[in-house]
Coordinates of C-alpha atoms in Angstrom, one line a residue:
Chain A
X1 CA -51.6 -13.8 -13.4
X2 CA -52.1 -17.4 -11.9
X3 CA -48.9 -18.6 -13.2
X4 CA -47.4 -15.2 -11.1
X5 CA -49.3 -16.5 -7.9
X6 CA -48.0 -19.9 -8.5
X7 CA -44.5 -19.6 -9.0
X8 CA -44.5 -17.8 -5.7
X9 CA -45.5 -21.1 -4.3
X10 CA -43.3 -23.3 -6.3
X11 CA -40.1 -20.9 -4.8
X12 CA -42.0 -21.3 -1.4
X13 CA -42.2 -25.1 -1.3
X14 CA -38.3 -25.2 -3.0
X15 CA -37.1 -23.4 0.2
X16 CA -38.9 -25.8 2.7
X17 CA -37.1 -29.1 1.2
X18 CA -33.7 -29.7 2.3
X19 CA -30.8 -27.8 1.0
X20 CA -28.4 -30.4 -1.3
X21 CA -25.4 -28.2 -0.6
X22 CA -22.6 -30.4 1.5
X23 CA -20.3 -29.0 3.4
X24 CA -17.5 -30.2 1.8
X25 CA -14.0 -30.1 3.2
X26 CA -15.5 -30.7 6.4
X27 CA -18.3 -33.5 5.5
X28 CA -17.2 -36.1 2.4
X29 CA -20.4 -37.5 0.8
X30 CA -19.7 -41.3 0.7
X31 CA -17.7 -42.2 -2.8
X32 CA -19.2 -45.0 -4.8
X33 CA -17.5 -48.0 -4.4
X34 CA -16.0 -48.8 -8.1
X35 CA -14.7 -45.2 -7.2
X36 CA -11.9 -44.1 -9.0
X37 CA -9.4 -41.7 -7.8
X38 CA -5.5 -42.7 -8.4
X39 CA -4.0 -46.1 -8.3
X40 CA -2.4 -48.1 -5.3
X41 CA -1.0 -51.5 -4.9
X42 CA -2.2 -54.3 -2.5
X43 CA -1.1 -55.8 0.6
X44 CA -1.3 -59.8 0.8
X45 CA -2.1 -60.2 4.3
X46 CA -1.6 -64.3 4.1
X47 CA 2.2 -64.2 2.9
X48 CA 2.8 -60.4 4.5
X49 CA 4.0 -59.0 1.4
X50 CA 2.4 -57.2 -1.6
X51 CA 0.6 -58.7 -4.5
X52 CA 2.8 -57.8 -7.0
X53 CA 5.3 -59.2 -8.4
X54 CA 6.7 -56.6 -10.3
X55 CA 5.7 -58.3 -14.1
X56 CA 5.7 -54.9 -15.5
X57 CA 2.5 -55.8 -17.3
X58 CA 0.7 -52.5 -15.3
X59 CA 3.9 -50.3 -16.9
X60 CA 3.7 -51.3 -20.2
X61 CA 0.0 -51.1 -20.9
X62 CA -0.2 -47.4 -19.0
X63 CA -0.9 -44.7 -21.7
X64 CA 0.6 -41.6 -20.0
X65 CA 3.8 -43.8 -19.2
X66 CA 3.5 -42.8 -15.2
X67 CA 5.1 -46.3 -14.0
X68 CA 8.1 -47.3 -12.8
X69 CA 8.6 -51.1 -11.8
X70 CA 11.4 -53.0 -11.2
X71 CA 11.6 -56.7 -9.8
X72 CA 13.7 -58.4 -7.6
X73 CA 13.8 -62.6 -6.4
X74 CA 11.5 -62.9 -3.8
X75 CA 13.7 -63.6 -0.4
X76 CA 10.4 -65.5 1.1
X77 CA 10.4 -67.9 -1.8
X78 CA 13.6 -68.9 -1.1
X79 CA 12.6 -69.7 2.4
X80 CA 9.7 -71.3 1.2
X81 CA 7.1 -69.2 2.9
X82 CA 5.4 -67.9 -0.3
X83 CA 4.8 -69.3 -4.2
X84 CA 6.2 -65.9 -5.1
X85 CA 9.4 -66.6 -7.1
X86 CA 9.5 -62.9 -7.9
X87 CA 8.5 -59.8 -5.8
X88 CA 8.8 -55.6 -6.0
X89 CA 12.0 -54.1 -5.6
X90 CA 10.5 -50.8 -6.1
X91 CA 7.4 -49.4 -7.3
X92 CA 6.9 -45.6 -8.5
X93 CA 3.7 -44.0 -10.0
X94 CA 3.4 -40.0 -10.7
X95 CA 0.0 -39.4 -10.0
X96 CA 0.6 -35.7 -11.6
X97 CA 0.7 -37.9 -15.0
X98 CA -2.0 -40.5 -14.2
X99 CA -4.8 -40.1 -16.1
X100 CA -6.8 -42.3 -14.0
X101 CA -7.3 -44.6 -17.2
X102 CA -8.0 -47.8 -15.1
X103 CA -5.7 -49.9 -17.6
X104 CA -3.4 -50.8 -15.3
X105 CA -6.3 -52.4 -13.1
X106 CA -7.5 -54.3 -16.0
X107 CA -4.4 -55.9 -17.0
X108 CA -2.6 -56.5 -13.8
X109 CA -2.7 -60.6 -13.7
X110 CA -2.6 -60.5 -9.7
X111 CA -5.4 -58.3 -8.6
X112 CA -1.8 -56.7 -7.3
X113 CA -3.1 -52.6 -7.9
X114 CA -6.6 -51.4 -7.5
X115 CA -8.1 -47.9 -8.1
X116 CA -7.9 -45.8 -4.7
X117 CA -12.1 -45.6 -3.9
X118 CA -11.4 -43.4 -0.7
X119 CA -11.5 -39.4 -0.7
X120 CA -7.8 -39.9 0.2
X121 CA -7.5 -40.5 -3.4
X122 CA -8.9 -37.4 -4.3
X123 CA -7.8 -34.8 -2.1
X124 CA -3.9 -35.0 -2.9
X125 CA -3.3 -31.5 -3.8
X126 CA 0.5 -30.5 -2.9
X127 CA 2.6 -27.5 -3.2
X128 CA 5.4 -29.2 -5.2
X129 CA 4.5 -31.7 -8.2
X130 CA 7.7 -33.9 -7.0
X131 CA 5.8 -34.5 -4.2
X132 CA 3.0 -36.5 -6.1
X133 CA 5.7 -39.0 -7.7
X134 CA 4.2 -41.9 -4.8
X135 CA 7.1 -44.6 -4.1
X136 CA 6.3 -48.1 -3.0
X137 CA 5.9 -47.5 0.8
X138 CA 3.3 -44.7 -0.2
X139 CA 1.4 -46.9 -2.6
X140 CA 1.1 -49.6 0.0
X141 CA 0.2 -47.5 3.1
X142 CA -3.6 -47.8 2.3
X143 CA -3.8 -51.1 1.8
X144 CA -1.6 -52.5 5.1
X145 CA -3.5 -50.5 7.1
X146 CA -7.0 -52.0 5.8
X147 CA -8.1 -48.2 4.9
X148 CA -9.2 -48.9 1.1
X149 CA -12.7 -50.3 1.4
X150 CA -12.6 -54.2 -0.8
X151 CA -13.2 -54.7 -3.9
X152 CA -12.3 -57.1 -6.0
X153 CA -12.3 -56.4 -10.2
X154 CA -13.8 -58.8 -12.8
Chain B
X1 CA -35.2 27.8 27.3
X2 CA -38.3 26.4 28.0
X3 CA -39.0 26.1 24.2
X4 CA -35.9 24.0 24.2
X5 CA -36.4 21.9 26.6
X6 CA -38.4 18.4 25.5
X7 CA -39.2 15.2 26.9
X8 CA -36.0 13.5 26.3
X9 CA -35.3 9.8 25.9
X10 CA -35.0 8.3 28.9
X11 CA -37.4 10.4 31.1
X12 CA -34.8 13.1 31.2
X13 CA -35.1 17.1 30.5
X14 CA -32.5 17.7 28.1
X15 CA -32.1 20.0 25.4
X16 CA -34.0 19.1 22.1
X17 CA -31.2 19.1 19.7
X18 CA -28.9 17.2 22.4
X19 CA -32.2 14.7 22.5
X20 CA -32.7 14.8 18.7
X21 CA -28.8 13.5 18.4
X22 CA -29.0 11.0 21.1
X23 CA -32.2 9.7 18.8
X24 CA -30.4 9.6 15.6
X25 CA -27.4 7.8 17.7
X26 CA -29.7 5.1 18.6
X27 CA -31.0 4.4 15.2
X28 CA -27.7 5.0 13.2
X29 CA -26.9 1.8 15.9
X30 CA -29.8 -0.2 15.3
X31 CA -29.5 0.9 11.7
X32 CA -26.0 -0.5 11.1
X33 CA -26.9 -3.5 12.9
X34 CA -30.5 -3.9 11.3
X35 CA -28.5 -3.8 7.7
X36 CA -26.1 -6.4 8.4
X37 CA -28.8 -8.7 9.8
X38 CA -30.9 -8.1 6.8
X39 CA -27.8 -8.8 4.2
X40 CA -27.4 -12.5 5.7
X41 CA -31.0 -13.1 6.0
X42 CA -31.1 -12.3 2.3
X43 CA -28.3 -14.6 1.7
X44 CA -30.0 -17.2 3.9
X45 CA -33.1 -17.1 2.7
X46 CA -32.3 -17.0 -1.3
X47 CA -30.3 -19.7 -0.2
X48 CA -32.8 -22.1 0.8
X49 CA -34.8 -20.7 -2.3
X50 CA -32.0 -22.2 -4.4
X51 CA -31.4 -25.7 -2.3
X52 CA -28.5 -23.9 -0.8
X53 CA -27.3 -23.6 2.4
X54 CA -26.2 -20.1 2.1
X55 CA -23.2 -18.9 4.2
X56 CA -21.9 -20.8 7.1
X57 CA -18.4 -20.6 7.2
X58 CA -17.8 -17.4 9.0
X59 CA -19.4 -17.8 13.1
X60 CA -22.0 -20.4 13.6
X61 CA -24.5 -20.6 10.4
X62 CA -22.8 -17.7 8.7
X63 CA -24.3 -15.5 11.5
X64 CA -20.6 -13.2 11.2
X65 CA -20.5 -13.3 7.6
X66 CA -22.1 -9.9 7.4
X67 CA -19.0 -8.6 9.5
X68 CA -16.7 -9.8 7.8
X69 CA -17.6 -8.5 4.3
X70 CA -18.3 -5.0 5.8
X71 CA -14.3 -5.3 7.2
X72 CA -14.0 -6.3 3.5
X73 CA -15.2 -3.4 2.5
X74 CA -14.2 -1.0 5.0
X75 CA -10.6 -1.5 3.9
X76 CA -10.7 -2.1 0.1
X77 CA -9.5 0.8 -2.3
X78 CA -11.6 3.4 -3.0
X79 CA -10.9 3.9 -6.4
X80 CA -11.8 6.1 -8.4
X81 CA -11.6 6.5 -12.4
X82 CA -9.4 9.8 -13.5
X83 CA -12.0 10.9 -16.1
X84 CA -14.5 11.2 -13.3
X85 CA -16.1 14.2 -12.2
X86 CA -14.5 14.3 -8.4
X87 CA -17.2 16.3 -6.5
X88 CA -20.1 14.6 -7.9
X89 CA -18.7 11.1 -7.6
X90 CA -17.4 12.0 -4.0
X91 CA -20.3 13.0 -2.9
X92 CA -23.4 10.8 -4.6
X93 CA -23.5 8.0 -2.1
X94 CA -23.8 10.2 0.7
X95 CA -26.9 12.1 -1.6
X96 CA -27.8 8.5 -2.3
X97 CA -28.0 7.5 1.6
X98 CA -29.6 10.6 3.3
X99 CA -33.0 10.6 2.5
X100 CA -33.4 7.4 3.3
X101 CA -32.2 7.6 6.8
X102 CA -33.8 11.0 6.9
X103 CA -37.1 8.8 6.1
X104 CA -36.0 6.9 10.1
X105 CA -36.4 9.9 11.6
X106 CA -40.5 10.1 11.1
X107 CA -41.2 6.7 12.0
X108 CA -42.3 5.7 15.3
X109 CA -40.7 2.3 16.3
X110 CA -43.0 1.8 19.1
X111 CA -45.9 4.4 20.6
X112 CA -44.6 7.8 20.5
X113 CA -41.2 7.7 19.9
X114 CA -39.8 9.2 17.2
X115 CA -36.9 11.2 16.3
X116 CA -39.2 13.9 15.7
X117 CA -43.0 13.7 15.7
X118 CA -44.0 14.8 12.5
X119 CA -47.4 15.6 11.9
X120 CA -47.5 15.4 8.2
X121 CA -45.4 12.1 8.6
X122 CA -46.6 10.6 5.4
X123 CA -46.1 13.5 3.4
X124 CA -42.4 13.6 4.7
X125 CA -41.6 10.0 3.9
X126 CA -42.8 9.9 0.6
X127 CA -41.1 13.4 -0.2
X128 CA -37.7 12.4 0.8
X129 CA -37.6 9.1 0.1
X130 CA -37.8 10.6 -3.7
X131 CA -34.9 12.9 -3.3
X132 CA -32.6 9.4 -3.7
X133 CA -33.0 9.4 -7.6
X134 CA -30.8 12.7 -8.0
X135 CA -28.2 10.6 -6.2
X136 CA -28.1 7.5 -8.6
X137 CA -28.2 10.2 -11.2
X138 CA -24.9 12.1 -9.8
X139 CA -22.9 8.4 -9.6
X140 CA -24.0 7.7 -12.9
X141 CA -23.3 11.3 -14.6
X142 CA -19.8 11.7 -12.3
X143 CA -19.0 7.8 -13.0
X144 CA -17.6 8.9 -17.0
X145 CA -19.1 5.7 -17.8
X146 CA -22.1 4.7 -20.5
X147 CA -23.2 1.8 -18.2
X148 CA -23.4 3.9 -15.5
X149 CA -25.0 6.9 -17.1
X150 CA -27.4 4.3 -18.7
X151 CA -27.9 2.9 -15.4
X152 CA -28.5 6.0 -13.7
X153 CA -31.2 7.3 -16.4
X154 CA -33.0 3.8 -16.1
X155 CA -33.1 4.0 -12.5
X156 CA -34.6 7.9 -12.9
X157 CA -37.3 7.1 -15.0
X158 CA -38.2 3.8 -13.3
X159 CA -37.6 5.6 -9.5
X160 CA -40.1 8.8 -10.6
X161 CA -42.2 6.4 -12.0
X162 CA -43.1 4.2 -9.5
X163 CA -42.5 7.0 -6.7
X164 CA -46.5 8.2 -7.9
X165 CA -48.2 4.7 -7.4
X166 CA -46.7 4.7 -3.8
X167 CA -48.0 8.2 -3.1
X168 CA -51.3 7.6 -4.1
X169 CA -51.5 4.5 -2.3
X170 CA -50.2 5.5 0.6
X171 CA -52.7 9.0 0.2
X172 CA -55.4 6.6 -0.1
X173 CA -54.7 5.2 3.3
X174 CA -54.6 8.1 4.8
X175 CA -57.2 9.8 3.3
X176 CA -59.3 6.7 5.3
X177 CA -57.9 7.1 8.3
X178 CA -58.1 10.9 8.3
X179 CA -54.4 11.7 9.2
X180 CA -51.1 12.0 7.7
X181 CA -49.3 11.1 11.7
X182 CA -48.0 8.0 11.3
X183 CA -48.6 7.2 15.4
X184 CA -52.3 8.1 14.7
X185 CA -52.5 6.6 11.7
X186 CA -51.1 3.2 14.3
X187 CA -53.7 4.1 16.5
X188 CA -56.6 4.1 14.7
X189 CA -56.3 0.3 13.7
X190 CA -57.1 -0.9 17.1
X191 CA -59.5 -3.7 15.7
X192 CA -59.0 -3.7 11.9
X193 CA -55.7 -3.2 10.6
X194 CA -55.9 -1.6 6.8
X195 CA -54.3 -4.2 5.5
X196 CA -58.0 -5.7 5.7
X197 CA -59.8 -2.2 4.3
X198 CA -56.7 -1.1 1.8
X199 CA -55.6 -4.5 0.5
X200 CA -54.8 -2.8 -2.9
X201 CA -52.7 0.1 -1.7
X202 CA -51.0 -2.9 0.3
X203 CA -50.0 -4.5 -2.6
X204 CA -49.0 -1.1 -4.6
X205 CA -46.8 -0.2 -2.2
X206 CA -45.1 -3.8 -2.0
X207 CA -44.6 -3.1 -5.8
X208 CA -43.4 0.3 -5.3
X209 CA -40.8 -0.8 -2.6
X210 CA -39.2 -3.4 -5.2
X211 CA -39.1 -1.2 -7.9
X212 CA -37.9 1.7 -5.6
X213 CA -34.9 -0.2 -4.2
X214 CA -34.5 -1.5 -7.5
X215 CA -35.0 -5.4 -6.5
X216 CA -35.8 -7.8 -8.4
X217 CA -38.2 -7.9 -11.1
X218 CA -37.2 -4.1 -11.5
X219 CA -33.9 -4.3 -11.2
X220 CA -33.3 -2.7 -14.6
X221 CA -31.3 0.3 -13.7
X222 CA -28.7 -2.6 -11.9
X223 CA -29.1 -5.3 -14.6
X224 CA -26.3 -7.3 -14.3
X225 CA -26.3 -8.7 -17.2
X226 CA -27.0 -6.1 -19.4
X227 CA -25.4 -3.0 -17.4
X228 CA -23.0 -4.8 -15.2
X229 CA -23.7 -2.6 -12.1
X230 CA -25.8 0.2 -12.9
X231 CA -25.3 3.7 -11.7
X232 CA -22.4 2.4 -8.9
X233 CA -20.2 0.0 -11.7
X234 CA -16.8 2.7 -10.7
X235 CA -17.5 2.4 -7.1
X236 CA -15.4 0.0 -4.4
X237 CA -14.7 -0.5 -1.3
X238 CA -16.7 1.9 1.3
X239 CA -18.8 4.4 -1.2
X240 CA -20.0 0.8 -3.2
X241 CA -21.0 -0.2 0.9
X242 CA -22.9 2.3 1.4
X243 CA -24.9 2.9 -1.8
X244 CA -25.4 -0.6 -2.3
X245 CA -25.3 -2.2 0.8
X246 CA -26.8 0.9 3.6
X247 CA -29.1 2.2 0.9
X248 CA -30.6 -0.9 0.1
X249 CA -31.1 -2.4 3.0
X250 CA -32.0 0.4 5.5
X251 CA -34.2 1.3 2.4
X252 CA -35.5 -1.8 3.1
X253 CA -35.9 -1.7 6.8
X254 CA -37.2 1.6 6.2
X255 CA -40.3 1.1 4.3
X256 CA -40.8 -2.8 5.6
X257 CA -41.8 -0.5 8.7
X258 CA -43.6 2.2 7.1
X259 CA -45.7 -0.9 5.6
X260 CA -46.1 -2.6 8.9
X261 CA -47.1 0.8 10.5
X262 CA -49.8 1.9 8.1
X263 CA -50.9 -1.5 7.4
X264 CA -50.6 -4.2 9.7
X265 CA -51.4 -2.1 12.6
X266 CA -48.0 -1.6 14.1
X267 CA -48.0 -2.0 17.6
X268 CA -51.6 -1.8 18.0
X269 CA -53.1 -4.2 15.9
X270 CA -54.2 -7.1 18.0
X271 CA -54.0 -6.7 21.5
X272 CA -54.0 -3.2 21.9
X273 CA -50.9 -0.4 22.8
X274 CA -50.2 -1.4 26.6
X275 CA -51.6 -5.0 26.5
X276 CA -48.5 -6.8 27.8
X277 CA -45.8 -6.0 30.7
X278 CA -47.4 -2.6 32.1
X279 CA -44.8 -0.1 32.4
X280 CA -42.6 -2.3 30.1
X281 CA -45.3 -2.2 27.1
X282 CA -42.7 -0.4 24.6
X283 CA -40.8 -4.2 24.4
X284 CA -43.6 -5.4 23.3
X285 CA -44.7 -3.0 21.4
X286 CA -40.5 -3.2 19.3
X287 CA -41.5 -6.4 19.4
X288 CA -44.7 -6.2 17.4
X289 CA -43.1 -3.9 14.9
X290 CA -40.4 -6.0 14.5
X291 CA -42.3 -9.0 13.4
X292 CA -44.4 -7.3 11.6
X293 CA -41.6 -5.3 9.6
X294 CA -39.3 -8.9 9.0
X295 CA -42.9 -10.6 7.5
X296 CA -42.7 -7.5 4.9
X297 CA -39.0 -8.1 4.3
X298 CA -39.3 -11.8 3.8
X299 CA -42.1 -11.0 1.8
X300 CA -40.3 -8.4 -0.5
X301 CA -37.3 -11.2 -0.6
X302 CA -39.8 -13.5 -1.4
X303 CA -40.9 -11.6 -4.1
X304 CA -37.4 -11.1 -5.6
X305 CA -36.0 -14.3 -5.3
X306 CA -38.7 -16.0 -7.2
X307 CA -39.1 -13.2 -10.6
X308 CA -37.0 -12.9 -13.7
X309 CA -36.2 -9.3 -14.6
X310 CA -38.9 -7.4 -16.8
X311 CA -38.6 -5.8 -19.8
X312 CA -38.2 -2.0 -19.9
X313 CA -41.2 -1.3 -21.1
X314 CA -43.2 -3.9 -19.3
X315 CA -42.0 -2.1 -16.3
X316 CA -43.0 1.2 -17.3
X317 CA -46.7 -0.5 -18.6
X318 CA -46.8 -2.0 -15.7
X319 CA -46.2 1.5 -13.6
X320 CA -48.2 3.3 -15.8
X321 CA -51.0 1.5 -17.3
X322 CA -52.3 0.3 -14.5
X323 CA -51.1 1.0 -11.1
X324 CA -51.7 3.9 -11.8
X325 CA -55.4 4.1 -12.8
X326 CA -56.2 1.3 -10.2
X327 CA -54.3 3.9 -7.4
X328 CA -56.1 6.8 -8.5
X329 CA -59.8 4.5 -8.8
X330 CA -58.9 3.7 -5.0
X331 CA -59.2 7.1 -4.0
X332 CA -61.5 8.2 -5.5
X333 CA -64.0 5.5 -4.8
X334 CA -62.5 5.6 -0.8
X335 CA -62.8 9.3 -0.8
X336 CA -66.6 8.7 -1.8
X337 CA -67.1 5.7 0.3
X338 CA -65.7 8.2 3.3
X339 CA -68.8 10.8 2.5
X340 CA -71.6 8.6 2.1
X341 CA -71.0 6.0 4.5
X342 CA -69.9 5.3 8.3
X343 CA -69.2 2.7 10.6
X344 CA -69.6 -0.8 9.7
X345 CA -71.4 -0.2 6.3
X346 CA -67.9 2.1 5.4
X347 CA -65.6 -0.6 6.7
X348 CA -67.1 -2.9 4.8
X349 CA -67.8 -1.2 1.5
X350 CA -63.9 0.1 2.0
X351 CA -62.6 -3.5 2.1
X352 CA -64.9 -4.5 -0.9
X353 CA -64.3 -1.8 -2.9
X354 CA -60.2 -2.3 -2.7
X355 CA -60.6 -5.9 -2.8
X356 CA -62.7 -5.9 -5.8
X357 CA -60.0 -2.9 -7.6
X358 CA -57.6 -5.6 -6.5
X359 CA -59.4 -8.4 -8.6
X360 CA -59.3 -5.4 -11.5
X361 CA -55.6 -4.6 -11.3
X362 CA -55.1 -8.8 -11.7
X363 CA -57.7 -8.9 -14.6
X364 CA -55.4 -6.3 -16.2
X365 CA -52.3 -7.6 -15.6
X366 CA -53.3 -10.9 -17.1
X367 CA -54.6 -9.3 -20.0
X368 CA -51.6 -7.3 -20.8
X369 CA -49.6 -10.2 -20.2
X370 CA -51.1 -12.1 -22.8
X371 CA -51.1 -9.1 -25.7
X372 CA -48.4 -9.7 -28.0
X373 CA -45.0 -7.1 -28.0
X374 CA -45.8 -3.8 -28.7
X375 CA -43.8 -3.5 -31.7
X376 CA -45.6 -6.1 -33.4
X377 CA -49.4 -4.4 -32.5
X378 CA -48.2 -1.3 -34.1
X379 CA -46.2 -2.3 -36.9
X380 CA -47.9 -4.8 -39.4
X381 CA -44.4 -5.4 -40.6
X382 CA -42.9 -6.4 -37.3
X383 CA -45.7 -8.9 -36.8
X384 CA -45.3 -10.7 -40.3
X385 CA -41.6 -11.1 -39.4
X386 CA -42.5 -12.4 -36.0
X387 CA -44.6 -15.1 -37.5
X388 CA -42.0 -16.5 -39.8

């Protein structure tokens, strides 16, 4: 009969603490940092061009096969404005086939791709599934305009 | 014409039936209104309960939410199953709904008004409020459907069961204050609301309303999970709205201020009928009520957020067992306590004498609680297969 009386207070005392509900699509709990959401390439600030040199070391280790990379001589080297000899021509990733494995991250020699740790990353629903194939202007966007908090892998 | 000539509303000689529909005008309003309120202050407060936020999409904090499920509802299909007995299914929300707005019409929301003062108030509220049974019974017969019927037989046995305890509870409280007016019975608490000399019919009839509007921990006859909705599983759209959502929660509204009339002293209990505002007392005194009636709400809410459902026949102990024999103790001991004693010694031995049934009904409770199933005290068999 206690224990009746008692769990009355233990609802009673539940209702006075603080709801954990979030509001979602209108408030975004911070994401961790080593977030992962889908990948994007880096923009090298110093040398105003990406990372990447397109080595195709990303597309051959992905799992699901989502890459396409193709390389081209890099125009800057030439002029002798970067240590690039090589440089993206184009860069596509279908984020309806990324699993969000994190390969590509790990074996990327140039720190060149990094896993999206905004809530950009996650909210990419679209009405067609062409529209999730992301070309090299799209991967890049984040990155040029400083928006993907840093973070540097091991 | 004299005979038909009352008071009226506003100050104004009218005719008595045009007055009586004005009345039922006003609270059909506030009714409506009350319900809606009531539905997202449930949804609010189990909310929090849970660590939720409960609505608050719809209008600031969720305040239209109400609103826009009763548009919902408003315009949803009525359907209706073809094996279903037409008249009966038709008509069993409506038989579902009336008595308890036929219950409005007794109480007074502030001093002396009423739809109709009823001298054997009490007796009326109780009666009709027990007419709503036949209604379940009619969705659930009409409704061609086992879960319904099943439904509908639970909620018969466990509505007639726990109509008596409420009776006898609230006999017990009027039997003390020697009326069966419910604005007397206001009156009378001037300086001691009953709540203080009746704590046990109090609590009999918090148990009563539960089990009457078929809350949780006696929502058997709904059981989700076992009957999916009870008596109303066939109905949508405007007939589910108003068994489920009207009955319910004017139901509610209905008895929260029957049980802040009789027990927390209405609008008398502190300060008096006229003690604030002069001529403009009767805000004061909606006021009171008000209060009064939403602590009894959040209470019952309270109550039902925080319970699992019982069993079947822990209900029907429960109902039997002992509210019963501690509601029929109260009387007698308060209708003996009303002969032999007056004044302070009665007050006193009244308030003693319920608290101390109170203590009993507890003592019992927790002893039943702790007796093994029933099936295993009878059966010697059940019990050595219990054990293994």
């Amino acid at each position: 009969m206690l224990g009746v009386l008692r769990s009355l207070g233990v609802t009673m005392a539940t209702m006075l603490r603080k709801p954990v509900t979030i509001e979602y699509p209108t408030k975004h709990r911070k994401v961790p940092e080593r977030d992962r959401a889908f990948p994007i390439l880096l923009w090298d600030f110093e040398h105003d061009e990406p990372f990447c040199t397109g080595c195709h070391a990303c597309e051959r280790a992905c799992p699901v096969e989502c890459m396409t990379v193709t390389m081209m001589d890099n125009p800057k080297f030439a002029e002798g404005t970067s240590k690039r000899r090589k440089i993206l021509d184009e860069f596509y990733i279908d984020y309806g086939r990324c699993m969000r494995c994190n390969i590509c991250v790990e074996v990327c020699n140039f720190d060149a791709i990094a896993m999206n740790n905004t809530w950009t990353g996650h909210e990419m629903s679209t009405v067609d599934r062409k529209d999730l194939v992301m070309d090299r202007e799209q991967l890049l966007t984040l990155s040029k305009n400083m928006q993907i908090r840093h973070w540097t892998p091991e | 014409m004299g005979l038909l000539l009352n008071w009226g509303m506003f100050g104004v000689d009218m005719n008595v039936w045009l007055d009586a529909f004005l009345r039922l005008q006003l609270i059909v309003i506030v009714m409506t209104v009350t319900v809606m309120a009531l539905i997202w202050v449930e949804r609010k407060f189990v909310g929090r309960i849970q660590m939720r936020l409960g609505p608050m999409r719809t209008g600031p904090y969720g305040t239209l939410q109400s609103f826009a499920d009763a548009l919902k509802l408003l315009t949803k299909e009525d359907l209706r199953p073809s094996t279903a007995d037409n008249w009966l299914f038709e008509l069993a929300p409506y038989v579902t709904f009336v008595p308890v707005f036929m219950t409005l019409m007794a109480l007074p929301f502030m001093d002396g008004w009423f739809v109709r003062d009823l001298q054997l108030g009490v007796f009326y509220i109780v009666a009709i409020s027990g007419v709503t049974v036949i209604g379940y019974l009619m969705a659930g017969w009409a409704s061609d459907n086992k879960y319904a019927l099943l439904g509908a037989v639970r909620s018969a046995a466990q509505l007639i069961s726990y109509e008596l305890p409420l009776i006898l509870g609230v006999l017990s409280v009027s039997l003390v204050a020697g009326s069966l007016n419910l604005n007397e019975i206001t009156l009378q608490q001037d300086t001691i609301p009953y709540l203080v000399l009746q704590p046990l019919p109090f609590v009999i009839l918090l148990t009563a309303v539960l089990a009457e509007l078929s809350r949780r921990p006696f929502d058997i006859p709904i059981g989700e999970s076992e009957l999916v909705g009870g008596p109303w599983v066939e109905y949508s759209g405007i007939r589910w709205s108003i068994i489920f959502a009207l009955t319910e929660y004017a139901g509610l509204w209905a008895f929260s201020i029957l049980g802040a009339l009789i027990f927390l002293g209405g609008w008398q209990w502190p300060f008096g009928t006229a003690a604030f505002w002069g001529d403009f007392a009767f805000v004061y005194q909606l006021f009171l009520v008000g209060l009064k009636s939403f602590l009894i709400i959040l209470t019952v809410m309270w109550i039902s957020a925080t319970f699992p459902r019982l069993r079947i026949d822990q209900l029907m102990s429960f109902c039997w067992k002992i509210l019963m024999e501690v509601a029929f103790l109260q009387i007698i001991i308060a209708a003996i306590v009303l002969v032999y004693l007056d004044g302070a010694a009665r007050d006193i031995a009244l308030a003693v004498t319920s608290f101390g049934l109170l203590v009993l009904m507890g003592y019992m409770v927790n002893k039943s609680m702790q007796q093994p199933p029933r099936s295993e005290r009878v059966s010697p068999v059940f019990a050595a297969r219990s054990e293994t």
